[in-house]
Coordinates of C-alpha atoms and ligand atoms in Angstrom, one line a residue:
M187 CA -0.1 0.0 0.0
S188 CA 1.3 3.5 -0.9
K189 CA 2.4 5.7 2.0
T190 CA 0.1 8.7 2.9
F191 CA 1.2 12.3 3.7
H192 CA -0.4 15.3 5.1
I193 CA 1.1 19.0 5.1
T194 CA 0.1 21.7 7.7
T195 CA 1.1 25.2 6.3
F196 CA 1.6 28.3 8.5
G197 CA 2.7 31.7 7.1
C198 CA 2.6 33.4 3.7
Q199 CA 1.9 32.4 0.2
M200 CA 5.6 31.6 -0.3
N201 CA 5.1 28.8 2.1
E202 CA 1.8 27.8 0.6
H203 CA 3.6 27.5 -2.7
D204 CA 6.5 25.5 -1.1
S205 CA 3.9 23.2 0.3
E206 CA 2.4 22.8 -3.3
I207 CA 5.8 21.8 -4.5
M208 CA 6.3 19.4 -1.6
A209 CA 3.0 17.9 -2.3
G210 CA 3.9 17.7 -6.0
M211 CA 7.2 15.8 -5.3
L212 CA 5.7 13.3 -2.9
T213 CA 2.7 12.5 -5.3
E214 CA 5.2 11.9 -8.1
K215 CA 6.9 9.5 -5.7
G216 CA 3.8 7.6 -5.3
F217 CA 2.8 8.9 -2.0
E218 CA -0.9 9.9 -1.4
Q219 CA -2.1 13.1 -0.1
V220 CA -4.6 12.9 2.8
K221 CA -7.1 15.5 4.0
E222 CA -6.5 14.8 7.8
R223 CA -3.3 14.6 9.6
K224 CA -4.6 11.6 11.6
D225 CA -4.7 9.5 8.5
A226 CA -1.1 10.3 7.5
D227 CA 2.0 8.0 7.7
V228 CA 4.2 11.3 7.3
A229 CA 3.1 14.6 8.7
I230 CA 5.0 17.5 7.5
I231 CA 4.7 21.0 9.0
N232 CA 5.9 24.0 7.1
T233 CA 6.5 26.7 9.7
C234 CA 6.4 30.5 9.8
S235 CA 8.4 32.9 12.1
I236 CA 7.0 36.3 11.2
R237 CA 5.6 36.9 14.8
E238 CA 5.9 35.1 18.1
N239 CA 2.4 33.7 17.7
A240 CA 3.6 31.8 14.7
D241 CA 6.2 30.2 16.7
K242 CA 4.0 29.3 19.5
R243 CA 1.4 27.7 17.2
F244 CA 4.1 25.5 15.7
F245 CA 5.3 24.3 19.1
G246 CA 1.5 23.6 20.1
T247 CA 1.1 21.6 17.0
L248 CA 4.2 19.6 17.5
G249 CA 3.1 18.8 21.2
Q250 CA 0.0 17.3 19.8
L251 CA 1.9 14.9 17.5
K252 CA 3.9 13.5 20.4
R253 CA 1.4 11.1 21.6
R254 CA 0.9 9.7 18.0
K255 CA 4.5 9.2 17.6
K256 CA 4.6 7.2 20.9
E257 CA 1.8 4.8 19.9
D258 CA 3.1 4.4 16.4
P259 CA 6.9 4.7 16.0
G260 CA 6.6 4.3 12.3
F261 CA 4.8 7.6 11.9
L262 CA 7.2 10.1 10.3
V263 CA 7.2 13.8 11.6
C264 CA 9.0 16.3 9.3
V265 CA 9.3 20.1 9.9
C266 CA 10.7 22.8 7.8
G267 CA 10.0 26.3 6.7
C268 CA 11.2 29.7 8.2
M269 CA 11.6 28.6 11.7
M270 CA 14.2 26.2 10.8
Q271 CA 16.6 28.7 9.6
Q272 CA 17.2 29.9 13.1
Q273 CA 19.7 28.1 15.3
H274 CA 17.8 28.5 18.7
I275 CA 14.9 26.8 17.1
I276 CA 17.0 23.9 16.0
D277 CA 18.4 23.7 19.6
T278 CA 15.0 23.7 21.1
L279 CA 13.8 21.0 18.6
K280 CA 16.8 18.9 19.6
S281 CA 16.5 19.2 23.3
K282 CA 12.7 19.2 23.8
Y283 CA 11.4 17.4 20.7
P284 CA 14.0 14.6 20.1
W285 CA 11.3 12.6 18.4
V286 CA 11.0 14.9 15.3
D287 CA 12.3 12.7 12.4
V288 CA 13.4 15.1 9.7
I289 CA 14.3 18.8 9.9
F290 CA 15.0 20.6 6.8
G291 CA 15.4 24.4 5.7
T292 CA 13.8 26.9 3.5
H293 CA 16.7 26.2 0.8
N294 CA 16.4 22.3 1.1
I295 CA 12.7 21.8 -0.1
H296 CA 13.7 19.9 -3.2
Q297 CA 15.4 17.4 -0.9
L298 CA 12.4 16.2 0.9
P299 CA 11.7 12.8 -0.9
E300 CA 15.4 12.0 -0.4
L301 CA 15.3 12.9 3.3
I302 CA 12.2 10.8 4.0
D303 CA 13.8 7.9 2.2
K304 CA 16.9 8.1 4.5
A305 CA 14.9 8.6 7.6
L306 CA 13.1 5.4 6.8
S307 CA 16.0 3.3 5.8
E308 CA 18.6 4.5 8.3
K309 CA 16.1 4.8 11.1
R310 CA 17.7 8.1 12.4
K311 CA 17.1 11.7 12.3
Q312 CA 17.9 13.7 9.2
I313 CA 18.8 17.4 9.3
E314 CA 19.6 19.4 6.2
I315 CA 19.6 23.2 6.5
W316 CA 21.6 25.4 4.1
P317 CA 22.1 28.9 5.5
D318 CA 21.5 30.5 2.1
G319 CA 20.3 29.1 -1.3
G320 CA 22.4 28.7 -4.4
E321 CA 20.7 28.6 -7.9
I322 CA 17.0 28.4 -7.7
V323 CA 16.0 24.8 -8.5
E324 CA 13.9 24.8 -11.6
G325 CA 11.5 22.1 -13.0
L326 CA 10.0 20.9 -9.5
P327 CA 6.5 19.6 -9.7
A328 CA 3.8 21.2 -7.9
R329 CA 0.3 19.9 -6.7
R330 CA -1.8 23.0 -6.8
L331 CA -4.7 24.0 -4.5
Y332 CA -6.8 25.5 -7.2
T333 CA -7.3 24.7 -10.8
C334 CA -8.2 28.1 -12.1
K335 CA -5.5 30.2 -10.3
A336 CA -1.9 29.5 -9.5
L337 CA 0.8 30.9 -7.4
V338 CA 4.1 31.5 -9.4
N339 CA 7.4 32.3 -7.6
I340 CA 9.4 34.9 -9.5
M341 CA 12.1 35.5 -6.8
S342 CA 13.1 34.4 -3.4
G343 CA 14.7 36.0 -0.5
C344 CA 15.0 39.6 0.7
N345 CA 17.9 42.2 1.0
N346 CA 16.0 44.9 2.6
F347 CA 16.6 44.2 6.3
C348 CA 13.6 46.2 7.8
T349 CA 14.5 46.3 11.5
Y350 CA 11.6 44.4 12.9
C351 CA 11.7 41.7 10.2
I352 CA 13.1 38.0 10.4
V353 CA 12.5 37.1 6.7
P354 CA 16.1 38.1 5.4
Y355 CA 17.5 35.9 7.9
T356 CA 15.1 32.8 7.2
R357 CA 14.8 33.1 3.3
G358 CA 18.3 34.4 2.3
R359 CA 19.5 37.0 -0.2
E360 CA 17.2 37.9 -3.4
R361 CA 17.4 35.7 -6.2
S362 CA 15.3 36.2 -9.4
R363 CA 14.2 33.5 -11.7
K364 CA 15.0 33.8 -15.4
P365 CA 12.1 35.4 -17.3
E366 CA 12.0 32.4 -19.9
E367 CA 11.4 30.0 -16.9
I368 CA 8.7 32.0 -15.7
V369 CA 7.1 32.5 -19.1
R370 CA 7.4 28.8 -19.9
E371 CA 5.8 27.9 -16.5
V372 CA 2.9 30.3 -17.1
R373 CA 2.4 28.8 -20.5
H374 CA 2.0 25.3 -18.9
L375 CA -0.4 26.6 -16.3
V376 CA -2.5 28.2 -19.0
R377 CA -2.6 24.9 -21.0
D378 CA -3.7 23.2 -17.8
G379 CA -6.6 25.6 -17.5
V380 CA -5.2 28.3 -15.2
K381 CA -6.8 31.9 -15.8
E382 CA -5.1 33.8 -13.1
V383 CA -1.6 33.9 -11.7
M384 CA -0.1 35.4 -8.6
L385 CA 3.4 36.3 -8.9
L386 CA 5.2 35.8 -5.8
G387 CA 8.3 37.5 -4.0
Q388 CA 9.0 39.5 -0.7
N389 CA 9.7 42.4 -2.9
V390 CA 8.7 41.8 -6.4
N391 CA 9.6 45.4 -7.4
S392 CA 13.2 44.6 -7.2
Y393 CA 12.9 41.5 -9.6
K394 CA 15.9 41.5 -12.0
G395 CA 15.5 38.7 -14.7
D396 CA 18.0 39.7 -17.2
S397 CA 19.5 43.0 -18.4
E398 CA 16.2 43.8 -20.3
T399 CA 13.7 42.5 -17.9
D400 CA 12.9 44.1 -14.6
F401 CA 9.5 43.5 -12.9
A402 CA 7.4 45.8 -15.2
G403 CA 9.1 44.1 -18.2
L404 CA 8.0 40.7 -16.9
I405 CA 4.5 42.0 -16.6
Y406 CA 4.5 43.1 -20.2
R407 CA 5.9 39.7 -21.2
L408 CA 3.2 37.9 -19.3
N409 CA 0.3 40.1 -20.5
A410 CA 1.2 38.8 -24.1
I411 CA 0.4 35.2 -23.1
E412 CA -2.6 33.9 -24.9
G413 CA -5.4 32.4 -22.7
L414 CA -4.0 34.0 -19.4
E415 CA -6.7 36.3 -18.1
R416 CA -5.3 37.8 -14.9
I417 CA -2.0 38.8 -13.4
R418 CA -1.5 39.7 -9.8
F419 CA 1.5 40.1 -7.6
M420 CA 2.6 40.0 -4.0
T421 CA 4.4 41.9 -2.4
S422 CA 5.5 45.2 -3.6
H423 CA 7.9 47.4 -1.6
P424 CA 7.0 51.1 -2.0
K425 CA 10.6 52.0 -2.2
D426 CA 11.1 50.2 -5.6
L427 CA 7.8 50.7 -7.2
S428 CA 8.8 52.3 -10.5
D429 CA 7.1 54.6 -13.0
R430 CA 7.3 51.8 -15.5
L431 CA 5.2 49.5 -13.4
I432 CA 2.7 52.3 -12.8
Q433 CA 2.6 52.6 -16.6
A434 CA 2.0 48.9 -17.0
Y435 CA -1.4 49.4 -15.0
A436 CA -2.5 51.6 -17.9
D437 CA -1.0 49.5 -20.7
C438 CA -1.7 45.8 -19.6
R439 CA -5.2 44.6 -19.7
K440 CA -4.5 41.5 -17.8
L441 CA -2.8 43.3 -14.8
C442 CA -5.5 43.4 -12.1
R443 CA -6.4 46.9 -11.0
N444 CA -5.2 45.9 -7.4
I445 CA -2.0 46.6 -5.3
H446 CA -1.0 45.4 -2.0
L447 CA 1.4 48.1 -0.9
P448 CA 2.5 47.7 2.7
V449 CA 3.1 51.1 4.4
Q450 CA 3.9 49.9 7.9
S451 CA 3.6 53.2 9.6
G452 CA 2.4 56.8 8.6
S453 CA 5.2 58.4 10.5
S454 CA 8.5 59.2 8.6
R455 CA 10.2 59.1 11.9
V456 CA 9.2 55.5 12.7
L457 CA 9.6 54.6 8.9
K458 CA 13.4 55.5 9.2
R459 CA 13.9 53.4 12.2
M460 CA 12.3 50.6 10.6
N461 CA 14.7 51.1 7.7
R462 CA 11.9 51.2 5.1
K463 CA 13.8 53.9 2.9
Y464 CA 10.7 56.0 2.0
T465 CA 8.8 58.8 3.7
R466 CA 5.2 59.3 4.5
E467 CA 5.1 61.8 1.6
Q468 CA 6.8 59.7 -0.8
Y469 CA 4.3 56.9 0.0
L470 CA 1.3 59.1 -0.5
E471 CA 2.8 60.4 -3.7
L472 CA 3.0 56.8 -5.1
V473 CA -0.7 56.4 -4.3
E474 CA -1.6 59.4 -6.1
K475 CA 0.4 58.3 -9.2
L476 CA -1.3 54.9 -9.1
R477 CA -4.7 56.4 -9.0
E478 CA -3.9 58.6 -11.9
A479 CA -2.8 55.6 -14.0
A480 CA -5.5 53.3 -12.8
G481 CA -8.4 55.4 -11.4
D482 CA -10.4 52.6 -9.8
I483 CA -7.5 50.6 -8.5
T484 CA -8.0 48.9 -5.1
I485 CA -5.2 49.2 -2.5
S486 CA -4.4 47.3 0.6
T487 CA -1.8 47.4 3.0
D488 CA 0.1 46.2 6.1
I489 CA 0.6 48.3 9.2
I490 CA 2.7 47.5 12.3
V491 CA 1.3 49.0 15.7
G492 CA 3.6 49.6 18.4
F493 CA 7.0 49.6 17.0
P494 CA 9.6 50.5 19.6
G495 CA 9.5 54.3 20.3
E496 CA 6.2 54.9 18.5
T497 CA 4.7 58.0 20.2
E498 CA 1.0 58.9 20.3
E499 CA 1.8 61.5 17.5
D500 CA 3.4 58.9 15.3
F501 CA 0.4 56.6 15.8
E502 CA -1.9 59.4 15.0
E503 CA 0.1 60.1 11.8
T504 CA -0.8 56.5 10.8
L505 CA -4.3 57.0 11.6
D506 CA -4.3 60.3 9.3
L507 CA -2.5 58.4 6.5
V508 CA -5.2 55.6 6.6
R509 CA -8.0 58.4 6.2
R510 CA -6.1 60.0 3.3
V511 CA -5.5 56.7 1.3
R512 CA -8.8 55.1 2.2
Y513 CA -7.5 51.6 1.9
D514 CA -9.9 48.8 0.6
S515 CA -8.4 46.6 3.3
A516 CA -5.5 46.3 5.6
F517 CA -3.7 43.8 7.6
T518 CA -2.7 45.0 11.0
F519 CA -0.1 43.6 13.3
L520 CA 1.1 44.1 16.9
Y521 CA 4.9 44.7 16.7
S522 CA 6.4 41.4 17.9
V523 CA 10.0 41.2 19.0
R524 CA 12.0 38.8 16.7
R525 CA 15.2 37.6 18.1
G526 CA 18.2 38.5 16.0
T527 CA 16.7 41.6 14.4
P528 CA 17.9 45.2 15.2
A529 CA 14.5 46.4 16.6
A530 CA 14.6 43.7 19.3
Q531 CA 17.5 45.6 20.8
Y532 CA 15.8 49.0 20.6
A533 CA 15.0 50.7 24.1
E534 CA 11.5 52.0 24.3
Q535 CA 9.5 49.0 23.7
I536 CA 5.9 49.8 23.9
P537 CA 3.8 48.4 26.8
E538 CA 1.4 45.7 25.7
E539 CA -1.8 47.7 26.9
I540 CA -0.8 50.7 24.8
K541 CA -0.2 48.5 21.7
H542 CA -3.6 46.8 22.0
Q543 CA -5.4 50.2 22.6
R544 CA -3.7 51.6 19.3
F545 CA -4.5 48.4 17.6
N546 CA -8.1 48.6 18.3
R547 CA -8.5 52.3 17.3
L548 CA -6.8 51.4 14.0
V549 CA -8.8 48.3 13.2
E550 CA -12.1 50.3 13.9
L551 CA -11.1 53.1 11.4
I552 CA -9.9 50.6 8.9
N553 CA -13.1 48.6 9.0
T554 CA -15.4 51.7 8.8
I555 CA -13.4 52.8 5.7
S556 CA -13.7 49.1 4.1
A557 CA -17.3 49.1 4.8
E558 CA -18.0 52.4 3.2
K559 CA -15.9 51.5 0.2
N560 CA -17.6 48.1 -0.3
A561 CA -21.1 49.9 0.0
G562 CA -20.1 52.0 -2.9
Y563 CA -19.9 48.8 -5.1
V564 CA -23.7 48.2 -4.9
G565 CA -25.3 48.3 -8.3
R566 CA -21.8 47.8 -10.2
V567 CA -21.2 44.8 -12.3
E568 CA -18.0 43.1 -11.7
R569 CA -16.3 40.3 -13.6
V570 CA -15.7 37.5 -11.1
L571 CA -13.4 34.4 -11.3
T572 CA -15.5 31.6 -9.5
E573 CA -13.1 29.8 -7.1
G574 CA -15.5 27.4 -5.4
P575 CA -18.3 27.0 -2.9
S576 CA -18.5 29.9 -0.5
K577 CA -18.4 29.4 3.3
S578 CA -21.9 30.6 3.7
G579 CA -23.6 27.3 2.5
S580 CA -25.8 25.8 -0.2
Q581 CA -25.6 26.7 -3.7
T582 CA -23.5 29.8 -2.8
Y583 CA -20.3 30.3 -4.5
C584 CA -17.5 32.8 -4.2
G585 CA -14.6 34.4 -6.2
R586 CA -12.7 37.5 -6.6
T587 CA -13.3 40.7 -8.8
D588 CA -10.5 42.3 -10.7
G589 CA -9.8 44.5 -7.6
F590 CA -9.5 41.3 -5.4
K591 CA -12.7 41.7 -3.6
L592 CA -14.4 38.6 -2.3
V593 CA -17.9 38.2 -3.7
N594 CA -20.5 35.6 -2.7
F595 CA -23.3 34.7 -5.0
K596 CA -25.9 31.9 -5.9
G597 CA -24.4 29.8 -8.6
S598 CA -23.8 26.2 -9.7
A599 CA -20.8 23.9 -9.7
D600 CA -20.2 24.4 -13.5
M601 CA -19.2 28.0 -12.7
I602 CA -16.1 26.9 -10.7
G603 CA -13.0 28.2 -12.7
Q604 CA -15.2 30.3 -15.0
M605 CA -15.5 34.1 -15.2
V606 CA -18.9 35.3 -14.5
D607 CA -20.6 38.8 -14.5
V608 CA -22.0 39.7 -11.1
E609 CA -24.2 42.5 -10.0
I610 CA -23.3 43.5 -6.7
T611 CA -26.3 43.7 -4.3
E612 CA -24.6 44.4 -0.8
G613 CA -21.3 45.6 0.4
K614 CA -20.1 44.2 3.8
T615 CA -17.0 45.0 5.7
F616 CA -14.9 42.0 4.4
S617 CA -16.9 41.0 1.3
L618 CA -19.6 41.7 -1.4
E619 CA -22.8 39.9 -2.1
G620 CA -24.1 39.7 -5.6
R621 CA -26.0 38.0 -8.3
V622 CA -25.0 36.4 -11.6
I623 CA -26.3 38.3 -14.5
G624 CA -24.0 36.6 -17.3
G625 CA -21.2 34.4 -18.1
Ligands
SAH758 N1 7.9 41.4 2.2 C1 6.7 41.8 2.5 C2 6.2 41.6 3.9 C3 6.3 40.2 4.3 S1 5.9 40.0 6.0 C4 6.8 43.4 2.7 O1 7.9 44.0 2.8 O2 5.9 44.2 2.4 C5 4.2 40.4 6.0 C6 4.0 41.5 7.1 O3 4.2 41.1 8.5 C7 4.8 42.7 6.9 O4 4.3 43.6 5.9 C8 4.7 43.3 8.2 O5 3.6 44.2 8.3 C9 4.5 42.3 9.3 N2 5.6 41.8 10.3 C10 6.9 41.6 9.8 N3 7.7 41.4 11.0 C11 6.9 41.8 11.9 C12 7.0 41.7 13.3 N4 8.3 41.6 13.8 N5 6.0 42.3 14.0 C13 4.8 42.4 13.6 N6 4.6 42.4 12.4 C14 5.5 42.0 11.5
SF4_759 FE1 10.7 41.8 5.7 FE2 11.1 44.2 4.9 FE3 11.8 42.1 3.5 FE4 9.3 42.6 3.6 S1 11.0 43.9 2.7 S2 10.3 40.7 3.8 S3 9.1 43.5 5.7 S4 12.7 42.7 5.6
F3S760 FE1 6.3 33.5 7.6 FE2 8.6 32.9 6.2 FE3 6.5 33.9 4.9 S1 8.4 33.9 8.2 S2 5.6 35.3 6.4 S3 6.5 32.0 6.0 S4 8.6 34.1 4.4

């Protein structure tokens, strides 16, 4: 009988995509993917380390597996992802969780099948962690979550060293894939029925494919692929957002009128201490340019509350920036100390209570604006790519508009993977309701 596996994924879309690749490799090897971890012979946990909570959730999950491991010594536990790139985590795993079988890093994904084989045949722990990646490994298979849309890595790593962030330490330096490889992959995906691609990188704006192809150049090349309907990307750093990319919004029909543009703070003083390399004014100017090039563009962001030294005035500048930009949506985070990053050493850490108060004020403002913006969609007709059944129940399906808004509507299973025209009937804080008026 073939062996079964299950992957638990924490963190961002990079991790999601790494999990798709691991699933692809194991499926190719004859393993079968199962929906529930309890039914698996091999459990893989792909970790994230962006905030302390993420670390805690991993150790919680690992704790749950201990009993199963005791009852069934043949059960294999593999751990990977961003947490594994930190020595103190490896030390904790070795001392407190000695029953973990395979530990591998973010640059060693391609070795998973071989590591599982070795763990089974040698019956001893396997550890493979490279501190940084070499050449990007091409041609790995992927078992994708959706059939109509796909995640496509265009680069890995990050060179920015924002002072709060662990990613440059866990993902290594920036490396871009060759544009031909990306174009070839997207062509294959389109042949398999994919209509929408999400280009992934920690800072896609600093993509350097070859001497002629920067990020905007890549968008123009992908826009020319027949059969592809939509191009999205994540994440773009304001400091490198070029005029050429802004122009691409005006020129490329397939580039969705949506951008996730993390601001982190509305105070230039805090931005400087975060090492973000732009000011509040420069950010606002970018937003203005984007709106000039693509009038109805939707904009979302990430904001950190309670960065060390953030004063009430700094925080009010953040509130003011949110009011000016009027984001369609925003992810807000409480600053979390990350071992080994510069900001962890900063004096003036903000008390938890103040962080929480600011967080609540910010979320309230953001939600009010989101609800107002979404209410403005009522009566509009939006083209929606149907992704699948919605959470709200029978005969209800959901999909995304060009501007990345989630829409729920009554439909049928044959709409999955298809573009439909939906008239918006209601705007809620986090989603829209609508009815299908055409295919
Ligand atoms: N590369 C992306 C962000 C990746 S991490 C970019 O630069 O935009 C996703 C988000 O997590 C960040 O935008 C930031 O808002 C948040 N984040 C990162 N480190 C954090 C920390 N130590 N505490 C709280 N939030 C953090
Ligand atoms: Fe982290 Fe900054 Fe790199 Fe984004 S750009 S991954 S926030 S260091
Ligand atoms: Fe987390 Fe690593 Fe992504 S730290 S957010 S999984 S790059």
